[in-house]
Amino acid sequence: SNVKTLDKLENEHKTYCQKVKNEAENLQKICRKLPQYRIRNKENDKNFVNTKPYRLSPLLSCKGNGVDLVNVIAKKRYPPLVPLSTTDVTKDKRDIDYYFKCQNENRAHLMELTKQMQYNVDYKKRMKDEEFRSSQRHFATWDRYWGRPGHGAPLSDTRRGHIDRMLFPQMVPVGVS
């Protein structure tokens, strides 16, 4: 199977080289036909550069002795660094005593934070209860004033009483008769 694979690769290489040669020949034919692409003759032109000693492409001879420009021009590309955190199994692991020590040092701080959290929860609950009681007093006052809950005509003066007495309780001065 290795021999077959090598033969197949060699045949593919030969067909590729043949295709490149054919394309080069076709290009030369086109250059001969078009006047702007004609190769200048060294007898007619003083600035003529003879390209015969230079090999323009290593593929034309199919020997592969030329320098591969991809290796010369291309930059080395390393895989991009992953910005996500990763674990390192080779890293020295801290023993369990380290974590107990940190836990003991932070215990007082954690207790203080827990107390603050509990105080905030209790404070919010007290404020909510106080707001509920205040709204109940408000609606009870208005229910007595109007006679029907939430709407309707006011009660008569005799049943209603004075709104000043309901809103502001009577203060009896001491020592005044």
PDB file of N, CA and C in Angstrom, residues 78-117:
ATOM      1  N   TYR A  78       1.445  31.864  15.229  1.00  0.00           N
ATOM      2  CA  TYR A  78       1.215  31.037  16.392  1.00  0.00           C
ATOM      3  C   TYR A  78      -0.282  31.013  16.669  1.00  0.00           C
ATOM      4  N   PRO A  79      -0.762  29.968  17.276  1.00  0.00           N
ATOM      5  CA  PRO A  79      -2.198  29.961  17.599  1.00  0.00           C
ATOM      6  C   PRO A  79      -2.507  31.097  18.571  1.00  0.00           C
ATOM      7  N   PRO A  80      -3.634  31.783  18.385  1.00  0.00           N
ATOM      8  CA  PRO A  80      -3.944  32.918  19.264  1.00  0.00           C
ATOM      9  C   PRO A  80      -4.153  32.455  20.701  1.00  0.00           C
ATOM     10  N   LEU A  81      -3.757  33.336  21.605  1.00  0.00           N
ATOM     11  CA  LEU A  81      -3.940  33.019  23.017  1.00  0.00           C
ATOM     12  C   LEU A  81      -5.422  33.053  23.349  1.00  0.00           C
ATOM     13  N   VAL A  82      -5.854  32.081  24.075  1.00  0.00           N
ATOM     14  CA  VAL A  82      -7.261  32.016  24.462  1.00  0.00           C
ATOM     15  C   VAL A  82      -7.450  32.929  25.664  1.00  0.00           C
ATOM     16  N   PRO A  83      -8.357  33.919  25.583  1.00  0.00           N
ATOM     17  CA  PRO A  83      -8.516  34.835  26.712  1.00  0.00           C
ATOM     18  C   PRO A  83      -9.260  34.226  27.893  1.00  0.00           C
ATOM     19  N   LEU A  84      -9.761  33.021  27.741  1.00  0.00           N
ATOM     20  CA  LEU A  84     -10.496  32.395  28.831  1.00  0.00           C
ATOM     21  C   LEU A  84      -9.524  31.786  29.834  1.00  0.00           C
ATOM     22  N   SER A  85      -9.926  31.729  31.059  1.00  0.00           N
ATOM     23  CA  SER A  85      -9.056  31.158  32.073  1.00  0.00           C
ATOM     24  C   SER A  85      -8.992  29.644  31.918  1.00  0.00           C
ATOM     25  N   THR A  86      -7.835  29.116  32.164  1.00  0.00           N
ATOM     26  CA  THR A  86      -7.644  27.673  32.053  1.00  0.00           C
ATOM     27  C   THR A  86      -7.010  27.169  33.339  1.00  0.00           C
ATOM     28  N   THR A  87      -7.099  25.891  33.547  1.00  0.00           N
ATOM     29  CA  THR A  87      -6.483  25.305  34.729  1.00  0.00           C
ATOM     30  C   THR A  87      -5.152  24.690  34.340  1.00  0.00           C
ATOM     31  N   ASP A  88      -4.236  24.704  35.268  1.00  0.00           N
ATOM     32  CA  ASP A  88      -2.914  24.142  35.038  1.00  0.00           C
ATOM     33  C   ASP A  88      -2.736  22.980  36.009  1.00  0.00           C
ATOM     34  N   VAL A  89      -2.667  21.772  35.474  1.00  0.00           N
ATOM     35  CA  VAL A  89      -2.553  20.604  36.344  1.00  0.00           C
ATOM     36  C   VAL A  89      -1.151  20.462  36.905  1.00  0.00           C
ATOM     37  N   THR A  90      -0.172  21.154  36.304  1.00  0.00           N
ATOM     38  CA  THR A  90       1.197  21.036  36.793  1.00  0.00           C
ATOM     39  C   THR A  90       1.486  22.025  37.918  1.00  0.00           C
ATOM     40  N   LYS A  91       0.570  22.929  38.175  1.00  0.00           N
ATOM     41  CA  LYS A  91       0.771  23.946  39.198  1.00  0.00           C
ATOM     42  C   LYS A  91       0.738  23.308  40.589  1.00  0.00           C
ATOM     43  N   ASP A  92       1.583  23.843  41.483  1.00  0.00           N
ATOM     44  CA  ASP A  92       1.600  23.333  42.854  1.00  0.00           C
ATOM     45  C   ASP A  92       0.273  23.640  43.519  1.00  0.00           C
ATOM     46  N   LYS A  93      -0.288  22.641  44.119  1.00  0.00           N
ATOM     47  CA  LYS A  93      -1.570  22.825  44.783  1.00  0.00           C
ATOM     48  C   LYS A  93      -1.325  23.138  46.253  1.00  0.00           C
ATOM     49  N   ARG A  94      -2.131  24.053  46.788  1.00  0.00           N
ATOM     50  CA  ARG A  94      -2.005  24.406  48.195  1.00  0.00           C
ATOM     51  C   ARG A  94      -2.673  23.332  49.032  1.00  0.00           C
ATOM     52  N   ASP A  95      -2.100  23.101  50.172  1.00  0.00           N
ATOM     53  CA  ASP A  95      -2.676  22.072  51.031  1.00  0.00           C
ATOM     54  C   ASP A  95      -3.898  22.624  51.763  1.00  0.00           C
ATOM     55  N   ILE A  96      -4.609  21.755  52.400  1.00  0.00           N
ATOM     56  CA  ILE A  96      -5.893  22.091  53.032  1.00  0.00           C
ATOM     57  C   ILE A  96      -5.710  23.045  54.211  1.00  0.00           C
ATOM     58  N   ASP A  97      -4.530  23.033  54.851  1.00  0.00           N
ATOM     59  CA  ASP A  97      -4.280  23.933  55.981  1.00  0.00           C
ATOM     60  C   ASP A  97      -4.360  25.400  55.561  1.00  0.00           C
ATOM     61  N   TYR A  98      -3.924  25.697  54.331  1.00  0.00           N
ATOM     62  CA  TYR A  98      -3.971  27.068  53.833  1.00  0.00           C
ATOM     63  C   TYR A  98      -5.410  27.577  53.811  1.00  0.00           C
ATOM     64  N   TYR A  99      -6.317  26.744  53.352  1.00  0.00           N
ATOM     65  CA  TYR A  99      -7.713  27.163  53.250  1.00  0.00           C
ATOM     66  C   TYR A  99      -8.355  27.311  54.632  1.00  0.00           C
ATOM     67  N   PHE A 100      -7.982  26.426  55.570  1.00  0.00           N
ATOM     68  CA  PHE A 100      -8.503  26.573  56.927  1.00  0.00           C
ATOM     69  C   PHE A 100      -7.995  27.863  57.569  1.00  0.00           C
ATOM     70  N   LYS A 101      -6.725  28.193  57.315  1.00  0.00           N
ATOM     71  CA  LYS A 101      -6.151  29.417  57.858  1.00  0.00           C
ATOM     72  C   LYS A 101      -6.892  30.638  57.301  1.00  0.00           C
ATOM     73  N   CYS A 102      -7.131  30.656  55.993  1.00  0.00           N
ATOM     74  CA  CYS A 102      -7.867  31.766  55.376  1.00  0.00           C
ATOM     75  C   CYS A 102      -9.287  31.838  55.921  1.00  0.00           C
ATOM     76  N   GLN A 103      -9.882  30.676  56.127  1.00  0.00           N
ATOM     77  CA  GLN A 103     -11.252  30.652  56.631  1.00  0.00           C
ATOM     78  C   GLN A 103     -11.308  31.238  58.038  1.00  0.00           C
ATOM     79  N   ASN A 104     -10.342  30.894  58.892  1.00  0.00           N
ATOM     80  CA  ASN A 104     -10.326  31.425  60.254  1.00  0.00           C
ATOM     81  C   ASN A 104     -10.077  32.926  60.265  1.00  0.00           C
ATOM     82  N   GLU A 105      -9.200  33.414  59.380  1.00  0.00           N
ATOM     83  CA  GLU A 105      -8.915  34.842  59.337  1.00  0.00           C
ATOM     84  C   GLU A 105     -10.132  35.630  58.857  1.00  0.00           C
ATOM     85  N   ASN A 106     -10.859  35.053  57.942  1.00  0.00           N
ATOM     86  CA  ASN A 106     -11.987  35.777  57.360  1.00  0.00           C
ATOM     87  C   ASN A 106     -13.298  35.543  58.105  1.00  0.00           C
ATOM     88  N   ARG A 107     -13.283  34.714  59.118  1.00  0.00           N
ATOM     89  CA  ARG A 107     -14.523  34.386  59.815  1.00  0.00           C
ATOM     90  C   ARG A 107     -15.149  35.623  60.464  1.00  0.00           C
ATOM     91  N   ALA A 108     -14.331  36.449  61.117  1.00  0.00           N
ATOM     92  CA  ALA A 108     -14.866  37.655  61.765  1.00  0.00           C
ATOM     93  C   ALA A 108     -15.442  38.607  60.715  1.00  0.00           C
ATOM     94  N   HIS A 109     -14.747  38.739  59.623  1.00  0.00           N
ATOM     95  CA  HIS A 109     -15.229  39.615  58.547  1.00  0.00           C
ATOM     96  C   HIS A 109     -16.544  39.089  57.971  1.00  0.00           C
ATOM     97  N   LEU A 110     -16.625  37.791  57.776  1.00  0.00           N
ATOM     98  CA  LEU A 110     -17.852  37.200  57.246  1.00  0.00           C
ATOM     99  C   LEU A 110     -19.010  37.345  58.229  1.00  0.00           C
ATOM    100  N   MET A 111     -18.721  37.216  59.520  1.00  0.00           N
ATOM    101  CA  MET A 111     -19.770  37.399  60.523  1.00  0.00           C
ATOM    102  C   MET A 111     -20.296  38.840  60.497  1.00  0.00           C
ATOM    103  N   GLU A 112     -19.383  39.800  60.364  1.00  0.00           N
ATOM    104  CA  GLU A 112     -19.799  41.206  60.293  1.00  0.00           C
ATOM    105  C   GLU A 112     -20.664  41.455  59.058  1.00  0.00           C
ATOM    106  N   LEU A 113     -20.275  40.896  57.930  1.00  0.00           N
ATOM    107  CA  LEU A 113     -21.077  41.053  56.710  1.00  0.00           C
ATOM    108  C   LEU A 113     -22.451  40.400  56.861  1.00  0.00           C
ATOM    109  N   THR A 114     -22.490  39.249  57.522  1.00  0.00           N
ATOM    110  CA  THR A 114     -23.770  38.570  57.739  1.00  0.00           C
ATOM    111  C   THR A 114     -24.684  39.411  58.624  1.00  0.00           C
ATOM    112  N   LYS A 115     -24.121  40.025  59.669  1.00  0.00           N
ATOM    113  CA  LYS A 115     -24.921  40.893  60.542  1.00  0.00           C
ATOM    114  C   LYS A 115     -25.483  42.080  59.760  1.00  0.00           C
ATOM    115  N   GLN A 116     -24.653  42.668  58.914  1.00  0.00           N
ATOM    116  CA  GLN A 116     -25.118  43.802  58.114  1.00  0.00           C
ATOM    117  C   GLN A 116     -26.248  43.392  57.172  1.00  0.00           C
ATOM    118  N   MET A 117     -26.102  42.227  56.572  1.00  0.00           N
ATOM    119  CA  MET A 117     -27.152  41.746  55.667  1.00  0.00           C
ATOM    120  C   MET A 117     -28.455  41.514  56.430  1.00  0.00           C
TER     121      MET A 117
END
